[in-house]
CSV table of C-alpha atoms and ligand atoms in Angstrom, one decimal:
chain,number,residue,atom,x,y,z
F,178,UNK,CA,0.0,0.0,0.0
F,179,UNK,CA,1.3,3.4,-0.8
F,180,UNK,CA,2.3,5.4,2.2
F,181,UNK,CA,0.1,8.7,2.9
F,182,UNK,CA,1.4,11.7,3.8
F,183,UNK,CA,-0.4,15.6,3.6
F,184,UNK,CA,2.8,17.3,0.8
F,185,UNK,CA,5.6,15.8,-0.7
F,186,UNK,CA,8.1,17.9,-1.8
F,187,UNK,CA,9.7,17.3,-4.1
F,188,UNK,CA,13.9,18.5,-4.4
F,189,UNK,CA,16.0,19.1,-1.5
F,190,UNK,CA,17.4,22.0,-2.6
F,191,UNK,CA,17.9,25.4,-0.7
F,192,UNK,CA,14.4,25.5,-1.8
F,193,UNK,CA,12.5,22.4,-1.1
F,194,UNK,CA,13.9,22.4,2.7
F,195,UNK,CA,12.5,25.9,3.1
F,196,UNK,CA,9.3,25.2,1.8
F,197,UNK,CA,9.5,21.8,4.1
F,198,UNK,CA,10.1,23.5,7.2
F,199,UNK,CA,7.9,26.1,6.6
F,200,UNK,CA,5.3,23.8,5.9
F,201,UNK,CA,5.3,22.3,9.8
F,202,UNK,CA,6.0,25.8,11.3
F,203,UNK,CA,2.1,26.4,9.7
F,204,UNK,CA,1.0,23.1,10.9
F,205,UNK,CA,1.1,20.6,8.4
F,206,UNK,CA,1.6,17.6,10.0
F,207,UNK,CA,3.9,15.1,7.3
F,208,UNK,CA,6.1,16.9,5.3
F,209,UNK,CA,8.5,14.4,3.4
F,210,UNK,CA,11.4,16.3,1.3
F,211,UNK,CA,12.2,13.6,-2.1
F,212,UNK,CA,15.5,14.2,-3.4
F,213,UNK,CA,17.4,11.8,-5.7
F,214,UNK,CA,21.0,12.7,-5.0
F,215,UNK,CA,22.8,11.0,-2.0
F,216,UNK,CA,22.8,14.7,-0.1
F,217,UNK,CA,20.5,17.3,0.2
F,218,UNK,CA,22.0,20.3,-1.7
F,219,UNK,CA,23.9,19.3,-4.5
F,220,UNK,CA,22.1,21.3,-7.5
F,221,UNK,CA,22.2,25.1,-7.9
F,222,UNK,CA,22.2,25.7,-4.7
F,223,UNK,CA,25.9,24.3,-3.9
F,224,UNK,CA,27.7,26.6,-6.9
F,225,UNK,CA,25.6,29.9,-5.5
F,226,UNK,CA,27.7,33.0,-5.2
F,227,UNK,CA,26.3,33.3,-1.7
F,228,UNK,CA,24.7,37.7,-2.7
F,229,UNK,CA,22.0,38.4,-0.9
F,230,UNK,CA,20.6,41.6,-2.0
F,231,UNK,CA,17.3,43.6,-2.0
F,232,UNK,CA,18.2,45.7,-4.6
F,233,UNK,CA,15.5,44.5,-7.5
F,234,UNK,CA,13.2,46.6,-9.5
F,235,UNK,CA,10.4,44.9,-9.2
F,236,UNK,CA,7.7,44.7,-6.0
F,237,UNK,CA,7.8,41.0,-6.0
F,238,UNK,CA,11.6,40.7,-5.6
F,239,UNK,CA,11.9,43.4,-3.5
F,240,UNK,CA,9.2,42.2,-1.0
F,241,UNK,CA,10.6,38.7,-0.9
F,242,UNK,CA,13.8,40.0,-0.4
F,243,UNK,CA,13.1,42.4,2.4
F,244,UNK,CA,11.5,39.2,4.3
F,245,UNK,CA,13.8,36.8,3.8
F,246,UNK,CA,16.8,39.3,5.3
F,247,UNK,CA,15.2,39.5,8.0
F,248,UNK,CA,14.6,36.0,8.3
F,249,UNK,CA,18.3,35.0,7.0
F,250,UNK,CA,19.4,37.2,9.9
F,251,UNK,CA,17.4,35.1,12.1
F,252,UNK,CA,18.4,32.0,11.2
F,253,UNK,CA,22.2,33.1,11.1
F,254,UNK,CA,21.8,34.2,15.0
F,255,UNK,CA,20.4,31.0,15.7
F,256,UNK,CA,22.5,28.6,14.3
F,257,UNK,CA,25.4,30.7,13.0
F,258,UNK,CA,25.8,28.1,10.1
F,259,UNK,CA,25.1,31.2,7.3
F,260,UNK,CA,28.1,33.1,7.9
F,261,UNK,CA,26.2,36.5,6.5
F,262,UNK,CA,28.4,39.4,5.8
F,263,UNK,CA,26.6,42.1,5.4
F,264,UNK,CA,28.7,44.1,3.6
F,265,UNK,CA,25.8,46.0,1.3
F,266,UNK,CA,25.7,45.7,-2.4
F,267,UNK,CA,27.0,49.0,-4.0
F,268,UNK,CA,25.2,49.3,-7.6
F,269,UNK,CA,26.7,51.9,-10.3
F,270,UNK,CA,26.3,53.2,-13.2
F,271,UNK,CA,28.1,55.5,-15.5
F,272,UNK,CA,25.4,55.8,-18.3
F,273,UNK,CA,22.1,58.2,-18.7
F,274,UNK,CA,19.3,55.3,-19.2
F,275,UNK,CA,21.6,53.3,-16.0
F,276,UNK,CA,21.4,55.9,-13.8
F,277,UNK,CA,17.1,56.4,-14.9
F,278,UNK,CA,16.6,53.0,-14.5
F,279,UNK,CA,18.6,52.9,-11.2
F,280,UNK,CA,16.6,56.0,-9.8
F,281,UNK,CA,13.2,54.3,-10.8
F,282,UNK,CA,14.7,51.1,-8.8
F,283,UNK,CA,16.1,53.2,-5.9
F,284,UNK,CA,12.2,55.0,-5.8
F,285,UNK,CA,10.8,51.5,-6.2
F,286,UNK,CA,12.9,50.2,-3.0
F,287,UNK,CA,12.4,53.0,-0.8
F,288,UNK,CA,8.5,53.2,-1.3
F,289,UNK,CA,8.6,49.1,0.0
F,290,UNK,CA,10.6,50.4,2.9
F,291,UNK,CA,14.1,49.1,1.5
F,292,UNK,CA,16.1,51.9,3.0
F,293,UNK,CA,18.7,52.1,-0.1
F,294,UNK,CA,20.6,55.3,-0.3
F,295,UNK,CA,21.3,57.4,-3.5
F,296,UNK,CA,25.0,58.3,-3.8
F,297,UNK,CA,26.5,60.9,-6.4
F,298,UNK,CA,30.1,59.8,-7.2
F,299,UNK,CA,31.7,61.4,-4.9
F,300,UNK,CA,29.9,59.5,-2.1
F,301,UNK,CA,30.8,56.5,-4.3
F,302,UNK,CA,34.2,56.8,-4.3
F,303,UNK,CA,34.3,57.8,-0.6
F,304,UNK,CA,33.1,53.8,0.4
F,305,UNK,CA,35.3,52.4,-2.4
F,306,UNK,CA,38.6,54.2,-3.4
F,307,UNK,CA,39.2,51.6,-5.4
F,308,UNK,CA,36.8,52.1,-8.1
F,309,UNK,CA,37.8,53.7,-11.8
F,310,UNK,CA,35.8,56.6,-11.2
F,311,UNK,CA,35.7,58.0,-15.0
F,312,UNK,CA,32.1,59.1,-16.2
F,313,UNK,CA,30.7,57.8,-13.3
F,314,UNK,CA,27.1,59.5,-12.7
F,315,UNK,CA,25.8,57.3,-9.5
F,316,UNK,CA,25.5,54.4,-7.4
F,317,UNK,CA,23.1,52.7,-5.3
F,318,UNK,CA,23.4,50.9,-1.8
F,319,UNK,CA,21.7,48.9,0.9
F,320,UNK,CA,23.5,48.1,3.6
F,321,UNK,CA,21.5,45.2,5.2
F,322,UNK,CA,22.5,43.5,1.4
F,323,UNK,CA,25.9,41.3,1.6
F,324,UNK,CA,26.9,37.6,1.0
F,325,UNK,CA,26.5,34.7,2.9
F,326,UNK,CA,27.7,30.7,2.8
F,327,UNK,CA,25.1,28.9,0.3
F,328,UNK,CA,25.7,25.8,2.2
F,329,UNK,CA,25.6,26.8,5.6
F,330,UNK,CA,21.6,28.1,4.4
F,331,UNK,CA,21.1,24.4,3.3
F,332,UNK,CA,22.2,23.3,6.5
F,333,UNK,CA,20.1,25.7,8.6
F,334,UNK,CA,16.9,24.5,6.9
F,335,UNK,CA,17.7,20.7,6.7
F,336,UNK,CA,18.5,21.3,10.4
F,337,UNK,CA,15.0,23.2,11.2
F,338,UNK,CA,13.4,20.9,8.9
F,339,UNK,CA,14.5,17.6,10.7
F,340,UNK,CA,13.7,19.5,14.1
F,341,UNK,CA,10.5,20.0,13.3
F,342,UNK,CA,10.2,16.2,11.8
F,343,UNK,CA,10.4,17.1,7.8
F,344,UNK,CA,11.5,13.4,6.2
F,345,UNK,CA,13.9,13.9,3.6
F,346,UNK,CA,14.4,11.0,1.8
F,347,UNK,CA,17.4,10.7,0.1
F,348,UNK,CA,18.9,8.3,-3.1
F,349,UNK,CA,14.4,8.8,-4.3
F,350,UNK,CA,14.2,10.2,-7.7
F,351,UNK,CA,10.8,11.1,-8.1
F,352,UNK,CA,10.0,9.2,-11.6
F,353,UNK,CA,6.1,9.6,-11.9
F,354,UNK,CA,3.5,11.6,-10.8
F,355,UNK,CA,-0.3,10.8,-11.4
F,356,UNK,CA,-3.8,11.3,-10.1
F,357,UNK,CA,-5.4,9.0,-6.9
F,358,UNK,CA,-8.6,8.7,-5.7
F,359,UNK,CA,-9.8,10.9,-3.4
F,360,UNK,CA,-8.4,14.1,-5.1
F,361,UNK,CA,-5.1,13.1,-3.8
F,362,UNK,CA,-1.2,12.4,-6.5
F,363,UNK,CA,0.3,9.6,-6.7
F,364,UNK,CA,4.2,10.1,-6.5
F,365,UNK,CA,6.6,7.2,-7.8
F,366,UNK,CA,9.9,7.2,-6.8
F,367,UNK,CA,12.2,4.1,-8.0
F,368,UNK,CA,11.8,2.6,-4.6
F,369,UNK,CA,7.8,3.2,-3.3
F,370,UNK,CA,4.7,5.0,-4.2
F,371,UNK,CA,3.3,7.7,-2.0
F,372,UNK,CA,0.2,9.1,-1.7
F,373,UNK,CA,-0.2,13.0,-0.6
F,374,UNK,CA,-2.9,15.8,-0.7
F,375,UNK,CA,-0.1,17.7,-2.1
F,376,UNK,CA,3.0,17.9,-4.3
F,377,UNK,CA,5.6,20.7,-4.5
F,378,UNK,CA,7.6,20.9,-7.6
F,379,UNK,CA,10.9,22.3,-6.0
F,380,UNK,CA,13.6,20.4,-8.4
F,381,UNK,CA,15.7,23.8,-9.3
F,382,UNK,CA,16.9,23.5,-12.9
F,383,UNK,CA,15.0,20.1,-13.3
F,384,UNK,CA,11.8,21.8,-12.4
F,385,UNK,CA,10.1,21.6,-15.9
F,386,UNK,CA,10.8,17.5,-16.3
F,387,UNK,CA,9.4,17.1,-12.7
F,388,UNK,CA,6.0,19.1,-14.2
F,389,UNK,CA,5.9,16.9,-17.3
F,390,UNK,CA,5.2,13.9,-15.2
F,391,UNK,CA,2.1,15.3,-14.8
F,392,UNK,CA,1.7,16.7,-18.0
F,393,UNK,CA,2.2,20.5,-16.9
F,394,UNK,CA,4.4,22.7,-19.2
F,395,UNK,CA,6.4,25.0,-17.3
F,396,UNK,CA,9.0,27.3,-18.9
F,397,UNK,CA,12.1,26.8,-16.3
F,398,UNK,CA,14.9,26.3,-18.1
F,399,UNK,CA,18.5,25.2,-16.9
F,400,UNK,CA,20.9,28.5,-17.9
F,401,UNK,CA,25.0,28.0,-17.3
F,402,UNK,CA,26.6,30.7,-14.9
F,403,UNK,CA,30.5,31.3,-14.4
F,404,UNK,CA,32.4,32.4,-11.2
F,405,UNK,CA,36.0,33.2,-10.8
F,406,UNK,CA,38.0,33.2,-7.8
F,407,UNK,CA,40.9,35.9,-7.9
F,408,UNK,CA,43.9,35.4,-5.3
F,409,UNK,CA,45.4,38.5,-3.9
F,410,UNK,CA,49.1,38.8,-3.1
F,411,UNK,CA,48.3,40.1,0.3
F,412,UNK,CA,46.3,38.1,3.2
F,413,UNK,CA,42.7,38.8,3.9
F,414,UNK,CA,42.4,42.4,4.1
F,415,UNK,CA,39.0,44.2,4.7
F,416,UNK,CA,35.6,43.6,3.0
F,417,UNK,CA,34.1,45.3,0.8
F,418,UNK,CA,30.9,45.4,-0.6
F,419,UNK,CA,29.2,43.1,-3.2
F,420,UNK,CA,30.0,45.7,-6.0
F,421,UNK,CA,28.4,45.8,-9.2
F,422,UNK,CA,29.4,47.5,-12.2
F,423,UNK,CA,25.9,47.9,-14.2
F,424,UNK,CA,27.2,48.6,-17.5
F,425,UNK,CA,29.3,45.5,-18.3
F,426,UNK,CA,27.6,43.3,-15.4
F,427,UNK,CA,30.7,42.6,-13.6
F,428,UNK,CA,30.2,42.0,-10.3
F,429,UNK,CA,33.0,41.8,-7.4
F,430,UNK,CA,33.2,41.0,-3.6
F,431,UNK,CA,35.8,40.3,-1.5
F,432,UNK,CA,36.2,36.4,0.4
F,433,UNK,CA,36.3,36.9,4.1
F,434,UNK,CA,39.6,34.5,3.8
F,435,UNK,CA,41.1,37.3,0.9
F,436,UNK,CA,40.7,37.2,-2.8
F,437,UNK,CA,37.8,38.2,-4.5
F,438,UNK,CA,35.0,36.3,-5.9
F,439,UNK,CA,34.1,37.8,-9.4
F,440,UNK,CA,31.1,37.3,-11.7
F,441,UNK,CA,29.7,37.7,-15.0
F,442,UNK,CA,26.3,36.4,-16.9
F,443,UNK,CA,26.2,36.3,-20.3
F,444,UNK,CA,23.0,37.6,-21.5
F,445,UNK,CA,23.0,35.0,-25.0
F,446,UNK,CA,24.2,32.3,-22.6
F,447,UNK,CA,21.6,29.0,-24.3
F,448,UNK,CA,19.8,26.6,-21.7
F,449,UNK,CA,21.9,23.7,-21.2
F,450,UNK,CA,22.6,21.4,-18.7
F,451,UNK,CA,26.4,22.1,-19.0
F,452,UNK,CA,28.8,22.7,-16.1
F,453,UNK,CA,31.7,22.8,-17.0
F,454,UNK,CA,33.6,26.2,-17.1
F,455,UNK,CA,32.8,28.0,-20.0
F,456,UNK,CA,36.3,28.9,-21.7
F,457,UNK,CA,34.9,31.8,-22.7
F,458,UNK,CA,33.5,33.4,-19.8
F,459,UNK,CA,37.6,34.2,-19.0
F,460,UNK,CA,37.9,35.9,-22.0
F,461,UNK,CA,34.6,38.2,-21.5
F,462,UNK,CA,35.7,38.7,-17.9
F,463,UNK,CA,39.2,40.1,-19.2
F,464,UNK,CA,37.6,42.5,-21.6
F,465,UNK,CA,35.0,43.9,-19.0
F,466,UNK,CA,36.6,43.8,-15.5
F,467,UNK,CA,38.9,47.1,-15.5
F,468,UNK,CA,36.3,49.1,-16.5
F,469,UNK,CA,35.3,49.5,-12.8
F,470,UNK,CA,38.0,47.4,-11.2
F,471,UNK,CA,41.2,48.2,-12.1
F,472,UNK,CA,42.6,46.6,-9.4
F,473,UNK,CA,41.3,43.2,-10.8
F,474,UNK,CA,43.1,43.6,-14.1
F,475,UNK,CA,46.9,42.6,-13.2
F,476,UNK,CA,46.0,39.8,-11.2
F,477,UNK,CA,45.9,36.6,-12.7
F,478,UNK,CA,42.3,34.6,-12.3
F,479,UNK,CA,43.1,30.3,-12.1
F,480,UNK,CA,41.0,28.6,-14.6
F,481,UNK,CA,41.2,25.7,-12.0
F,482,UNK,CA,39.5,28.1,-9.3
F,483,UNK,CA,36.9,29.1,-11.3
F,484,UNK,CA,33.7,27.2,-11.2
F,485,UNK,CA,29.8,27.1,-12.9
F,486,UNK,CA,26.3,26.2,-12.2
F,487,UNK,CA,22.8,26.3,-13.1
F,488,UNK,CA,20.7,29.1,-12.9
F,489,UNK,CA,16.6,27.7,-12.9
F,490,UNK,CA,15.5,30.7,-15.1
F,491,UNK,CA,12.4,31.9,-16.3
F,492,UNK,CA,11.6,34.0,-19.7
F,493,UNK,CA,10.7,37.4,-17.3
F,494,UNK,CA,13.6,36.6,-14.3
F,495,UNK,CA,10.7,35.7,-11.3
F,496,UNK,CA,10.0,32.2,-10.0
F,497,UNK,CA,7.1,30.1,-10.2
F,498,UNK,CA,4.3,29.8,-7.2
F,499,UNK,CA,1.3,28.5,-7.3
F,500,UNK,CA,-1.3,26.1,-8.2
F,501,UNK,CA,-1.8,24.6,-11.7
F,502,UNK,CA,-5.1,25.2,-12.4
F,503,UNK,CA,-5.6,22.3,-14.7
F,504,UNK,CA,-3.5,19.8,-11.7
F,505,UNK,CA,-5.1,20.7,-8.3
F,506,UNK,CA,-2.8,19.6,-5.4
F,507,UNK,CA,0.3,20.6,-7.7
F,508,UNK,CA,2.1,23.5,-6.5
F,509,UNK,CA,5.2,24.7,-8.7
F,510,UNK,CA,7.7,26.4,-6.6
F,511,UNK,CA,10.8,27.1,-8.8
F,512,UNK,CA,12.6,29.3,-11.3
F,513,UNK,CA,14.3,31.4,-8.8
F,514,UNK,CA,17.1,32.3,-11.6
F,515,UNK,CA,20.1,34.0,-9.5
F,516,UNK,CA,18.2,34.7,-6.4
F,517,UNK,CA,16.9,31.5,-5.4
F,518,UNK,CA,19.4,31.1,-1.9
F,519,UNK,CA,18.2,34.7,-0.8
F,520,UNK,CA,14.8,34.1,-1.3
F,521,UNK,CA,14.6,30.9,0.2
F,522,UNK,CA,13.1,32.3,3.0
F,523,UNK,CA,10.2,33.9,1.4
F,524,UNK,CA,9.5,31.1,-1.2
F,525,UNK,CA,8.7,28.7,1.5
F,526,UNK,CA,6.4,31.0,3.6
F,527,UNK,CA,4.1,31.9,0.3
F,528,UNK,CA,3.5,27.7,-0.1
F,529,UNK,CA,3.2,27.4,3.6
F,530,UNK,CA,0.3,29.8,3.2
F,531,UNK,CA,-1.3,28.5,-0.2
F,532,UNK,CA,-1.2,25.0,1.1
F,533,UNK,CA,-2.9,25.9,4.7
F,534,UNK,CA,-5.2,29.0,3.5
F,535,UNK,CA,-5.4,28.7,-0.3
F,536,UNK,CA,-4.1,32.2,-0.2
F,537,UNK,CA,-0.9,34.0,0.6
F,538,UNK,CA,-1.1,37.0,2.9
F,539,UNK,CA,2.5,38.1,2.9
F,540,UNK,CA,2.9,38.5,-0.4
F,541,UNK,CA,1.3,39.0,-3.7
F,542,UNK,CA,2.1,36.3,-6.0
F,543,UNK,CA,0.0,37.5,-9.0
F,544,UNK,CA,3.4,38.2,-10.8
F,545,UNK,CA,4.4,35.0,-9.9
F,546,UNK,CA,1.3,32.8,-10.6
F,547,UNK,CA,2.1,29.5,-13.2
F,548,UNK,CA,-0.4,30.5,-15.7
F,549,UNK,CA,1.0,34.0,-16.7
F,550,UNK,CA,2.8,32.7,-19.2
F,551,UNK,CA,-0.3,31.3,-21.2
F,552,UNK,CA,-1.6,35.0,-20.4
F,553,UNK,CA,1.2,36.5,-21.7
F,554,UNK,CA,0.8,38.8,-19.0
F,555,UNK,CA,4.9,39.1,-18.0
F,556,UNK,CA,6.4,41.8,-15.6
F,557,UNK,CA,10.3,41.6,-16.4
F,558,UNK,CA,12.9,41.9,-13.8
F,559,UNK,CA,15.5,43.5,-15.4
F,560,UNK,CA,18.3,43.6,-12.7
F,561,UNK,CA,19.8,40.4,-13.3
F,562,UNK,CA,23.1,39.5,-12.4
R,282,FAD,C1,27.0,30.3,-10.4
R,282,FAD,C2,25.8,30.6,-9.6
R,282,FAD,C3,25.8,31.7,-8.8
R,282,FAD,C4,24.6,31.9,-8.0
R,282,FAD,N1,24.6,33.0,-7.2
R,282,FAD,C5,23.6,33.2,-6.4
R,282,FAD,C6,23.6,34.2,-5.4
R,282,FAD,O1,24.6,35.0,-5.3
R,282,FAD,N2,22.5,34.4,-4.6
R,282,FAD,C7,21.4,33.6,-4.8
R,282,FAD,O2,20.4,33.8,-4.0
R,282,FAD,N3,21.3,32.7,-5.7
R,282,FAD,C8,22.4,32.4,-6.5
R,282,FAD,N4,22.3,31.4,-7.4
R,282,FAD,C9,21.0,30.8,-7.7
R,282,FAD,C10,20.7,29.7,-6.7
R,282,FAD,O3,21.8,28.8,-6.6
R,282,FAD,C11,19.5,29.0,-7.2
R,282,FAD,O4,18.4,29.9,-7.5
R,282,FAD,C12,18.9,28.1,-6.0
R,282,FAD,O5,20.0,27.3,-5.6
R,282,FAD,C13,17.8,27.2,-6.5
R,282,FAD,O6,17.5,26.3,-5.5
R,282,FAD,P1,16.5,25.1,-5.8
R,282,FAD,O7,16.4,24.4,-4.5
R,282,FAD,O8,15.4,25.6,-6.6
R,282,FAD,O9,17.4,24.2,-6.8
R,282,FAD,P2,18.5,23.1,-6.5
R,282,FAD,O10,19.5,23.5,-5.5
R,282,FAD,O11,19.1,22.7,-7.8
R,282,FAD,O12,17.7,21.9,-5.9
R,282,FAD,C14,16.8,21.1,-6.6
R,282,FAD,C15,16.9,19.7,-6.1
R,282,FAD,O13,16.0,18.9,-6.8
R,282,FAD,C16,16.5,17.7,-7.0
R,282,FAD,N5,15.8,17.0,-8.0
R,282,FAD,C17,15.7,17.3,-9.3
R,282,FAD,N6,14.9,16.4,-9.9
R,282,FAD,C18,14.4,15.5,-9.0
R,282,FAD,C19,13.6,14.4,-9.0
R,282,FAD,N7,13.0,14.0,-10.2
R,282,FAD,N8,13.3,13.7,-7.9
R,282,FAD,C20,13.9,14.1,-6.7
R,282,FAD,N9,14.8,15.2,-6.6
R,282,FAD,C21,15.0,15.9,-7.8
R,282,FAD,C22,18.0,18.0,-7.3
R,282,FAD,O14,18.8,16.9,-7.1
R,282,FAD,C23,18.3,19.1,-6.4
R,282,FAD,O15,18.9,18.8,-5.2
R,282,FAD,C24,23.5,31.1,-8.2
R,282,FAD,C25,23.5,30.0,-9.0
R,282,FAD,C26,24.6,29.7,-9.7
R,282,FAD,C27,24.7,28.5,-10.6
């Protein structure tokens, strides 16, 4: 007999666990996290750059990030697993439409209560010397934003989760999903069946297979992103804040242990499931990195301390929550692009709340709902990094 349980999630990503222990902080009694690799955070959410930031430009980024800070503050206090610096991301710009579309952000921000300052170039240069200063017109920064250990957020939630009695099943690739009686899905892994009211699609990059099983089209795709690790000649040396040059997209933070972690997407970059380095990405890095950063150009970046991932994107840069109308019990919780580690927090209240109210009071996920894509009704994040 299959066993029953109220959700399975499935994914035991940064994502899944939140949504897992989220689920028995509102009272849902068993939660059972499904992930197929031998350890729980082995997808995206172990090559994250760690940037936690609330500087978006639209309300549903913004508001998820202003929560989960707060709540990624928590949980560091608590457990102290996160190691969160918060060192503030510094935005700039040295163009006329950057520094428009930065005010509009900045306006966006404040009006949520995100308490991001405006600085002219001068104010700029005062928090870091070390920028090429020429045409500069403006920056923008937060100082609650910063970086924190990817894994050690894994950690926290699997810990929470299992403290609050989430099962996580590991080695069980979910291979099928179908309809019971009794309005409830059927979920196969290789090993057993289990029966549950509902099912959370939380697989990261794999997100649109796991949907398929039930013959849901969802457009998460699996996009490659680069990160380089640059040594310094000197020891650690202060922080500095996550900064990010808006004009090429080169972004730069100093390791707490020295050397700085630098990163560049590639807006053509095709879906694929490659993760290798791309060679490329060394090259564009070269051309792009003293525009800002001079201090970045003479030091040599390792090839062999460079690494990639997978970001679970979507066509308009926002995750997927909700129901599928046309699969009741089948909540899609994914496509959290570059943000998915910061938002954690946030994802896994909004399904707590669909799943125990049918509604979500902390937030409005109307820009996140599966069927806008049908709808063609899109709102674009357009700060991607
Ligand atoms: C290079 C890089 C830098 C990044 N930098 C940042 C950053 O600075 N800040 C930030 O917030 N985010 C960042 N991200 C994005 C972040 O890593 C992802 O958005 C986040 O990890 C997504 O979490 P997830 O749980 O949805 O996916 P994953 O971590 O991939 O978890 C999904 C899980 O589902 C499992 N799974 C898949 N299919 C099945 C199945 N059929 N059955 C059972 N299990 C299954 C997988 O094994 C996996 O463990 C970065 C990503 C990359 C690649």
């Amino acid at each position: 007999m299959p066993e029953n349980v109220d959700v399975a999630v499935v994914g035991g990503g940064v994502i899944g666990l939140s949504v897992a222990r989220e689920l028995r902080l509102a009272g849902v009694e068993r939660v059972v996290v499904l992930e197929r690799e031998p350890a729980v955070g082995q997808g995206s959410s172990s090559r994250a750059n760690g940037g936690v930031r609330a500087q978006f430009t639209t309300s549903a980024n913004i508001q998820f990030s202003a929560f989960s800070i707060g709540e990624l503050e928590r949980l560091d206090r608590e457990t102290g697993l996160l190691s969160f610096r918060q060192t503030g991301y510094l935005l700039l710009t040295g163009t006329e439409t950057g520094e428009r579309s930065l005010r509009e952000a900045f306006q966006l921000q404040r009006s949520l209560g995100v308490m991001a300052e405006w600085l002219t170039p001068r104010q700029v240069l005062e928090r870091v010397p070390f920028v090429r200063p020429d045409g500069l017109l403006a920056g923008t920064f937060h100082a609650r934003d910063g970086f924190l250990d990817p894994h050690g957020v894994v950690a926290a939630m699997r810990l929470e989760a299992e403290r609050l009695a989430v099962r996580v099943e590991l080695g069980a690739e979910v291979v099928a999903i179908g309809r019971a009686a009794g309005g409830l899905l059927e979920v196969a892994t290789r090993r057993r069946t289990l029966r549950a009211r509902w099912v959370v699609n939380a697989a990261g990059p794999s997100a649109a297979r796991v949907a398929s099983l039930l013959g849901v089209e969802l457009p998460v795709t699996p996009v490659r992103r680069n990160l380089a690790y640059v040594r310094e000649p000197d020891g650690p040396v202060e922080l500095i804040p996550m900064c990010v040059d808006l004009d090429t997209g080169v972004l730069v933070r100093r390791e707490a242990s020295g050397g700085f972690v630098v990163a560049w997407s590639d807006p053509d970059e095709p879906p694929s499931w490659d993760t290798t380095v791309d060679p490329g990405f060394l090259e564009a890095l070269g051309e792009r990195v003293g525009h800002r950063f001079p201090m970045l150009e003479e030091l040599p970046i390792d090839p062999r301390q460079c690494w990639a991932g997978l970001y679970p994107e979507t066509p308009d840069h926002h995750a997927v929550i909700g129901e599928v109308a046309e699969a009741p019990g089948f909540v899609q919780c994914a496509g959290f692009g570059g943000h998915g580690v910061m938002h954690s927090p946030a994802a896994g209240r909004a399904v707590a709340e669909l799943v125990t109210t049918g509604g979500c009071a902390s937030f409005d996920l109307r820009p996140l709902r599966p069927s806008r894509f049908a709808e063609g009704d899109l709102v674009v994040e357009t700060a991607v990094l």
